Amino acid sequence: MFRNGSGGWRRWAGGSGLGMAVAVAAVVVLSSTTASAAPTGTSVGLPSYVMAPQSCDYIPPNPDLSVAKTVYRVGRQLGASSKVLLAGFEAGLVESNMNNLPCGDRDSLGVFQQRPSQGWGTAAQIMNVAYASNSFFTRAINVAAAYPGLSAGQVAQKVQVSAYPDRYDQAQGAASALIARVKLALSDHVSDFSGDGYADVLAVWNNGELHYYPNNGLKLSGNSEIGPGWGTFRFVTAADWSGDGAADVLGVNAAGDLLYYPHNGNGLSSPVKIGHGWSTFRQVMAADWSGDGHADVLGVNAAGDLLYYPHNGNGLSSPVKIGHGWSTFRQVMAADWSGDGHADVLGVDASGKLWYYPHNGNGLSSPVEIGHGFQTFTSVFAADFSGDGHADVLAVDSAGYLWYYPHSGNGFGTRVQIGHGFDTCKFVL
């Protein structure tokens, strides 16, 4: 960003004010995104809000989605509010068009054009998108708390200290659209059969037919049959195994084989066997544990161990134990409750309490109780029904009513009835 100093306008990253007064917190550990060598030539087609430092021979005309994903994940992991997250995306677009630039005015670098000489870290640290994002959001969170009346663009300005303070608010529309795009890209699409970023509902009727109920604005449209012969399956789950943005269906048949049924646009293609020996498992679910855009498989075995089977491209790799003591749980489900792009685990214990176990990178952190009274429900599952990037909870009560419990930050908002007649279904997902 540019600030008026000796010698005229120059790029200045947080040279004064609250931006430099706040110490940088520990960096969120994520794989770093590094910039490739910039091609020579001039930048064309850049939006008017982009700063476009003259010392950069080239700035890509489109945001780098991998950079945007990292910015989003770091913001979410640090607990950034929607406004602060928007501020980060506005700053990233204005400073670099959301690209990890290896150039900038004077010694400015990276997605936020931070300067080593102004205390933002070494050049290598600034070129690590996770580190740079941590630096920005740590400051922005404090700014938003100190000045609650500021807009997202004004929060960004407080951190960036730009000579062009209006640029950030000018980027609001583009930043909001990019956040929505990132949310969709990071969604594990649990039960999202339509691929629109909103979980749908699938159900196996007692006659063995698999039916699809589209999410139509937080309510369900009329159902359609997408496959017969599911009555003998031990488990059925839906998540994006193929990585194409729409949920596929996976199921464990009577023989204990794990089968993958690809979503083909209108229904399901012929199954592919991706595992065996699942007949003794107590629970089986599919969700994107690894955060790579492809659903993995998690299962609770007979001993009560929670195992993670990584998706390896063609099937499943050897399992990793990520928990134990799950044999007494009534229901276990996996979906992205935290909104960081990695599936977490939720479970209903024997007393009916609903617990959230955060994904901590290598396994599960200590649980947090987020609900109670679920012991009488015949089916409980987690998926992003609202489309906000955070899993909600849906549950079928003993009378067959389907309830939607919106994720409200730390727990649930007021539940909403979205269907009935599900008491005759063998599976609801």
XYZ file of C-alpha atoms in Angstrom:
429
model
C 0.000 0.000 0.000
C 1.148 3.581 -0.564
C 1.778 6.201 2.069
C 3.014 9.762 1.684
C 6.581 9.935 2.952
C 9.880 11.586 2.127
C 10.593 11.314 -1.560
C 6.919 11.139 -2.574
C 4.419 8.289 -2.586
C 5.828 4.967 -1.519
C 4.603 1.534 -0.506
C 4.360 1.191 3.241
C 3.036 -1.848 5.129
C 1.778 -0.928 8.566
C 4.427 1.643 9.367
C 2.428 3.212 12.177
C -0.766 2.895 14.161
C -2.433 -0.207 15.503
C -1.164 -2.328 12.622
C 2.365 -2.358 14.077
C 1.322 -2.113 17.707
C -0.112 -5.607 17.735
C 2.415 -8.409 18.001
C 2.142 -11.209 15.485
C 0.663 -14.342 17.043
C 1.942 -17.840 16.423
C 1.599 -18.715 12.769
C -1.210 -21.072 11.828
C 0.461 -24.146 10.384
C -0.680 -24.754 6.838
C 1.151 -25.755 3.718
C 2.612 -22.601 2.250
C 1.798 -21.247 -1.170
C 4.768 -19.812 -3.013
C 4.822 -17.692 -6.108
C 6.217 -18.947 -9.368
C 8.467 -16.762 -11.466
C 6.485 -13.854 -12.866
C 6.373 -13.668 -16.662
C 7.619 -10.523 -18.293
C 5.249 -8.023 -19.801
C 2.590 -5.660 -18.552
C -0.505 -6.491 -16.554
C -3.747 -6.271 -18.466
C -7.352 -6.573 -17.450
C -6.834 -5.706 -13.784
C -9.804 -4.309 -11.851
C -9.560 -0.614 -11.041
C -9.176 -1.226 -7.304
C -5.904 -3.195 -7.682
C -2.828 -1.169 -6.671
C -0.570 -2.699 -9.381
C 2.904 -1.671 -8.145
C 5.034 -0.437 -11.041
C 8.008 -2.508 -9.905
C 6.102 -5.697 -10.789
C 6.476 -6.567 -14.464
C 3.335 -8.666 -14.336
C 0.322 -9.156 -12.077
C -2.028 -12.011 -12.997
C -5.443 -10.760 -14.125
C -7.226 -13.368 -12.005
C -6.992 -14.227 -8.301
C -5.021 -17.348 -7.388
C -7.591 -19.698 -5.844
C -4.934 -21.621 -3.903
C -3.806 -18.368 -2.274
C -7.411 -17.416 -1.518
C -8.036 -20.806 0.097
C -5.063 -20.356 2.411
C -6.149 -16.835 3.367
C -9.639 -18.154 4.121
C -8.424 -21.108 6.175
C -6.080 -19.005 8.298
C -8.791 -16.437 8.943
C -11.237 -19.133 9.997
C -8.699 -20.870 12.229
C -7.958 -17.583 13.985
C -11.674 -17.024 14.589
C -12.039 -14.055 12.243
C -15.566 -12.679 12.003
C -17.291 -12.370 8.640
C -16.325 -8.686 8.527
C -12.675 -9.366 9.305
C -12.579 -12.182 6.769
C -14.030 -9.801 4.183
C -11.363 -7.248 5.140
C -8.676 -9.838 4.446
C -10.075 -10.625 1.024
C -10.474 -6.940 0.181
C -6.863 -6.310 1.187
C -5.620 -9.303 -0.797
C -7.456 -8.186 -3.924
C -6.396 -4.545 -3.674
C -2.748 -5.252 -2.909
C -2.049 -8.124 -5.308
C -5.300 -9.206 -6.962
C -5.009 -12.112 -4.471
C -1.701 -13.379 -5.845
C 1.501 -14.141 -3.948
C 3.659 -11.577 -5.735
C 7.469 -11.892 -5.524
C 7.735 -8.149 -6.169
C 6.300 -4.837 -5.054
C 7.055 -1.221 -4.286
C 10.416 -0.977 -2.494
C 10.680 -4.216 -0.466
C 6.956 -5.081 -0.432
C 6.130 -8.718 -1.121
C 3.376 -11.271 -1.138
C -0.383 -11.308 -1.201
C -0.708 -8.388 1.251
C 2.426 -6.553 0.038
C 4.022 -6.591 3.477
C 7.522 -5.155 4.019
C 10.382 -6.916 5.830
C 11.859 -3.512 6.685
C 8.674 -2.575 8.544
C 8.600 -5.575 10.853
C 6.269 -7.919 8.981
C 8.810 -10.756 8.919
C 11.571 -11.931 6.656
C 11.051 -12.056 2.911
C 10.693 -15.842 3.109
C 8.098 -15.574 5.861
C 6.066 -12.975 3.984
C 6.102 -15.173 0.875
C 4.527 -17.940 2.966
C 0.834 -17.157 2.466
C -0.146 -18.768 5.777
C 2.351 -16.603 7.669
C 1.337 -13.432 5.839
C -2.347 -14.171 6.433
C -1.699 -14.790 10.113
C 0.046 -11.414 10.324
C -2.853 -9.625 8.657
C -5.682 -11.301 10.560
C -3.990 -11.014 13.952
C -3.957 -7.246 13.495
C -7.365 -7.041 11.822
C -9.110 -8.968 14.600
C -7.761 -6.482 17.133
C -8.732 -3.514 14.956
C -12.310 -4.765 14.576
C -12.591 -5.303 18.326
C -11.256 -1.820 19.100
C -13.362 -0.073 16.435
C -16.606 -2.066 16.025
C -18.228 0.582 13.823
C -15.704 0.284 11.002
C -16.592 -1.291 7.681
C -14.536 -4.206 6.404
C -12.649 -1.845 4.101
C -11.896 0.504 6.977
C -10.573 -2.415 9.024
C -8.299 -3.315 6.116
C -7.138 0.304 5.897
C -6.260 0.393 9.605
C -3.999 -2.600 9.076
C -2.560 -1.658 5.688
C -2.241 2.142 6.213
C -2.731 2.929 2.533
C -2.629 6.289 0.782
C -5.743 5.100 -1.063
C -8.067 4.133 1.800
C -11.209 3.861 -0.327
C -9.844 1.065 -2.495
C -10.683 -1.671 0.006
C -14.388 -0.892 0.235
C -14.446 -0.602 -3.560
C -13.368 -4.249 -3.701
C -16.204 -5.434 -1.440
C -18.306 -7.025 -4.180
C -15.377 -8.886 -5.709
C -14.156 -9.961 -2.270
C -17.576 -11.313 -1.300
C -17.805 -13.233 -4.576
C -14.330 -14.704 -4.082
C -15.180 -15.786 -0.532
C -18.273 -17.557 -1.860
C -16.158 -19.254 -4.522
C -13.620 -20.401 -1.932
C -16.341 -21.721 0.369
C -17.725 -23.801 -2.467
C -14.259 -25.067 -3.395
C -13.459 -25.995 0.207
C -16.821 -27.595 0.952
C -16.640 -31.349 1.467
C -20.091 -31.466 -0.168
C -21.434 -33.919 2.394
C -24.919 -34.757 1.055
C -24.601 -31.956 -1.545
C -25.934 -34.008 -4.437
C -26.707 -30.962 -6.582
C -23.210 -29.503 -6.169
C -24.491 -25.996 -5.413
C -22.832 -25.694 -1.995
C -26.016 -26.473 -0.056
C -26.514 -29.922 1.430
C -29.492 -31.836 0.125
C -31.137 -34.817 1.804
C -30.944 -38.391 0.574
C -32.944 -41.246 2.042
C -33.202 -44.991 1.566
C -36.841 -45.980 1.764
C -37.928 -49.263 3.314
C -38.415 -50.693 -0.187
C -34.697 -50.145 -0.866
C -35.072 -47.151 -3.177
C -32.613 -44.271 -2.764
C -34.383 -40.914 -3.037
C -32.966 -37.409 -3.460
C -34.655 -34.403 -1.811
C -33.221 -31.130 -3.225
C -32.471 -28.246 -0.871
C -34.633 -25.449 -2.216
C -33.844 -22.372 -0.148
C -33.577 -24.114 3.246
C -36.560 -26.317 2.548
C -36.936 -29.523 0.576
C -38.421 -29.913 -2.883
C -40.200 -33.020 -4.124
C -38.061 -36.144 -4.100
C -36.890 -38.262 -7.016
C -35.602 -41.827 -7.064
C -31.924 -42.159 -8.000
C -31.403 -45.865 -7.461
C -32.972 -49.147 -6.265
C -31.540 -52.047 -4.261
C -30.218 -50.250 -1.184
C -32.329 -52.124 1.349
C -29.631 -54.656 2.240
C -26.833 -52.121 2.765
C -25.315 -51.821 6.231
C -24.266 -48.180 5.802
C -24.943 -45.464 3.228
C -23.178 -42.094 3.116
C -22.859 -39.228 0.622
C -19.870 -36.936 0.029
C -17.701 -35.727 -2.836
C -15.423 -38.701 -3.475
C -14.616 -37.710 -7.074
C -13.719 -34.096 -6.307
C -16.065 -32.672 -8.944
C -18.100 -30.600 -6.488
C -21.139 -32.861 -6.145
C -21.751 -35.623 -3.625
C -21.312 -39.206 -4.703
C -22.801 -42.095 -2.743
C -20.785 -44.699 -0.854
C -22.214 -47.756 0.822
C -21.228 -50.901 2.687
C -23.141 -53.878 1.318
C -24.203 -57.049 3.129
C -20.852 -58.689 2.344
C -18.911 -55.833 3.938
C -17.646 -54.391 0.652
C -17.337 -50.612 0.432
C -18.732 -49.422 -2.898
C -18.482 -46.018 -4.567
C -21.349 -44.924 -6.813
C -20.266 -41.934 -8.954
C -22.658 -39.046 -9.388
C -23.153 -38.798 -13.148
C -25.235 -35.637 -13.327
C -28.675 -37.200 -13.294
C -28.188 -40.152 -11.001
C -25.577 -42.750 -10.113
C -23.218 -44.723 -12.329
C -22.207 -48.341 -11.787
C -20.399 -48.926 -8.494
C -16.674 -49.334 -7.975
C -15.382 -51.446 -5.096
C -12.949 -49.398 -2.999
C -12.679 -51.544 0.125
C -13.729 -54.682 1.964
C -13.972 -55.993 5.512
C -16.383 -53.317 6.709
C -19.081 -55.695 7.973
C -17.913 -55.464 11.595
C -17.833 -51.659 11.733
C -20.268 -49.850 14.000
C -20.306 -46.599 11.993
C -19.048 -45.606 8.528
C -19.049 -42.090 7.075
C -17.456 -40.139 4.220
C -16.147 -36.570 4.486
C -13.097 -34.563 3.446
C -10.843 -35.098 6.457
C -7.641 -34.248 4.568
C -8.954 -30.999 3.074
C -7.860 -31.863 -0.470
C -11.313 -31.665 -2.049
C -11.896 -35.426 -2.094
C -13.912 -37.254 0.531
C -12.072 -39.703 2.736
C -13.704 -42.475 4.769
C -13.918 -42.658 8.551
C -15.200 -45.597 10.526
C -15.736 -46.805 14.082
C -14.600 -50.415 14.337
C -15.848 -53.139 16.667
C -13.366 -52.090 19.359
C -14.632 -48.503 19.315
C -11.571 -47.065 17.568
C -12.177 -44.205 15.142
C -10.135 -44.812 11.995
C -9.370 -42.475 9.089
C -8.864 -44.036 5.655
C -7.241 -41.494 3.291
C -8.498 -41.188 -0.269
C -5.439 -41.986 -2.387
C -6.811 -41.338 -5.854
C -8.068 -44.785 -6.722
C -9.095 -46.180 -3.374
C -8.154 -46.015 0.285
C -4.752 -45.991 1.951
C -3.973 -47.746 5.221
C -6.031 -46.444 8.129
C -4.842 -44.041 10.799
C -6.301 -44.229 14.287
C -7.597 -40.798 15.314
C -9.659 -41.682 18.368
C -10.990 -44.376 20.673
C -13.915 -44.956 23.009
C -16.579 -44.470 20.336
C -18.341 -47.807 20.842
C -20.964 -46.310 23.164
C -21.940 -43.470 20.823
C -25.410 -43.664 19.320
C -24.500 -41.683 16.199
C -21.171 -40.547 14.752
C -20.869 -38.153 11.823
C -18.148 -36.203 10.013
C -18.488 -32.793 8.363
C -16.786 -29.404 8.430
C -18.264 -27.808 11.546
C -15.410 -25.298 11.983
C -15.461 -24.039 8.394
C -11.717 -24.473 7.824
C -12.004 -26.933 4.932
C -11.326 -30.055 7.003
C -14.021 -32.368 8.316
C -14.509 -32.482 12.060
C -16.277 -35.262 13.960
C -19.561 -34.977 15.842
C -21.159 -37.649 17.970
C -24.276 -38.327 20.028
C -23.306 -40.141 23.216
C -25.359 -42.649 25.201
C -27.070 -39.886 27.193
C -28.125 -37.972 24.067
C -25.546 -35.196 24.280
C -24.119 -33.980 20.970
C -20.364 -33.414 21.022
C -18.079 -31.623 18.561
C -14.517 -32.924 18.222
C -12.385 -30.361 16.339
C -9.961 -31.545 13.676
C -6.585 -30.296 14.905
C -4.379 -31.274 11.978
C -3.272 -34.690 13.175
C -6.292 -35.932 15.071
C -9.081 -34.650 17.289
C -8.995 -32.044 20.040
C -11.003 -32.226 23.254
C -14.759 -32.293 22.651
C -17.199 -29.443 23.128
C -20.834 -30.097 23.989
C -23.054 -28.357 21.429
C -26.445 -29.941 22.121
C -28.471 -32.415 24.155
C -31.686 -34.394 23.971
C -30.742 -36.318 20.819
C -31.160 -39.787 22.366
C -34.666 -40.233 20.951
C -33.735 -39.296 17.391
C -33.601 -42.154 14.912
C -31.108 -40.422 12.623
C -28.688 -37.543 13.201
C -26.284 -36.264 10.553
C -24.170 -33.179 9.845
C -23.932 -31.281 6.562
C -23.830 -27.679 5.382
C -27.546 -27.157 4.765
C -27.294 -23.351 5.019
C -24.403 -23.070 2.544
C -22.337 -20.796 4.805
C -19.287 -23.066 4.930
C -20.125 -24.549 8.343
C -21.872 -27.864 8.887
C -25.324 -27.759 10.408
C -27.107 -30.704 12.025
C -30.210 -32.434 10.706
C -32.130 -35.021 12.678
C -35.171 -37.270 12.337
C -37.243 -37.560 15.509
C -39.282 -40.562 16.626
C -42.385 -39.192 14.868
C -40.553 -38.998 11.527
C -40.140 -35.221 11.412
C -36.898 -33.943 9.884
C -35.420 -31.009 11.805
C -32.717 -28.568 10.726
C -30.512 -27.163 13.503
C -28.628 -24.127 12.116
C -24.999 -23.679 13.118
C -24.940 -20.411 15.069
C -21.232 -20.061 15.877
C -20.872 -21.940 19.148
C -23.986 -24.050 18.987
C -27.376 -23.994 17.304
C -30.005 -21.455 16.396
C -33.711 -22.199 16.600
C -34.486 -25.488 14.905
C -36.741 -25.597 11.839
C -38.916 -28.479 10.654
C -38.119 -29.156 6.991
C -39.796 -32.507 6.366
C -41.918 -35.349 7.680
C -42.560 -39.021 7.004
C -38.908 -40.031 7.412
C -39.650 -42.562 10.157
C -40.194 -45.220 7.491
C -36.742 -44.683 5.962
C -33.876 -47.062 6.640
C -31.218 -44.365 6.156
C -31.428 -40.572 6.046
C -28.299 -38.660 5.035
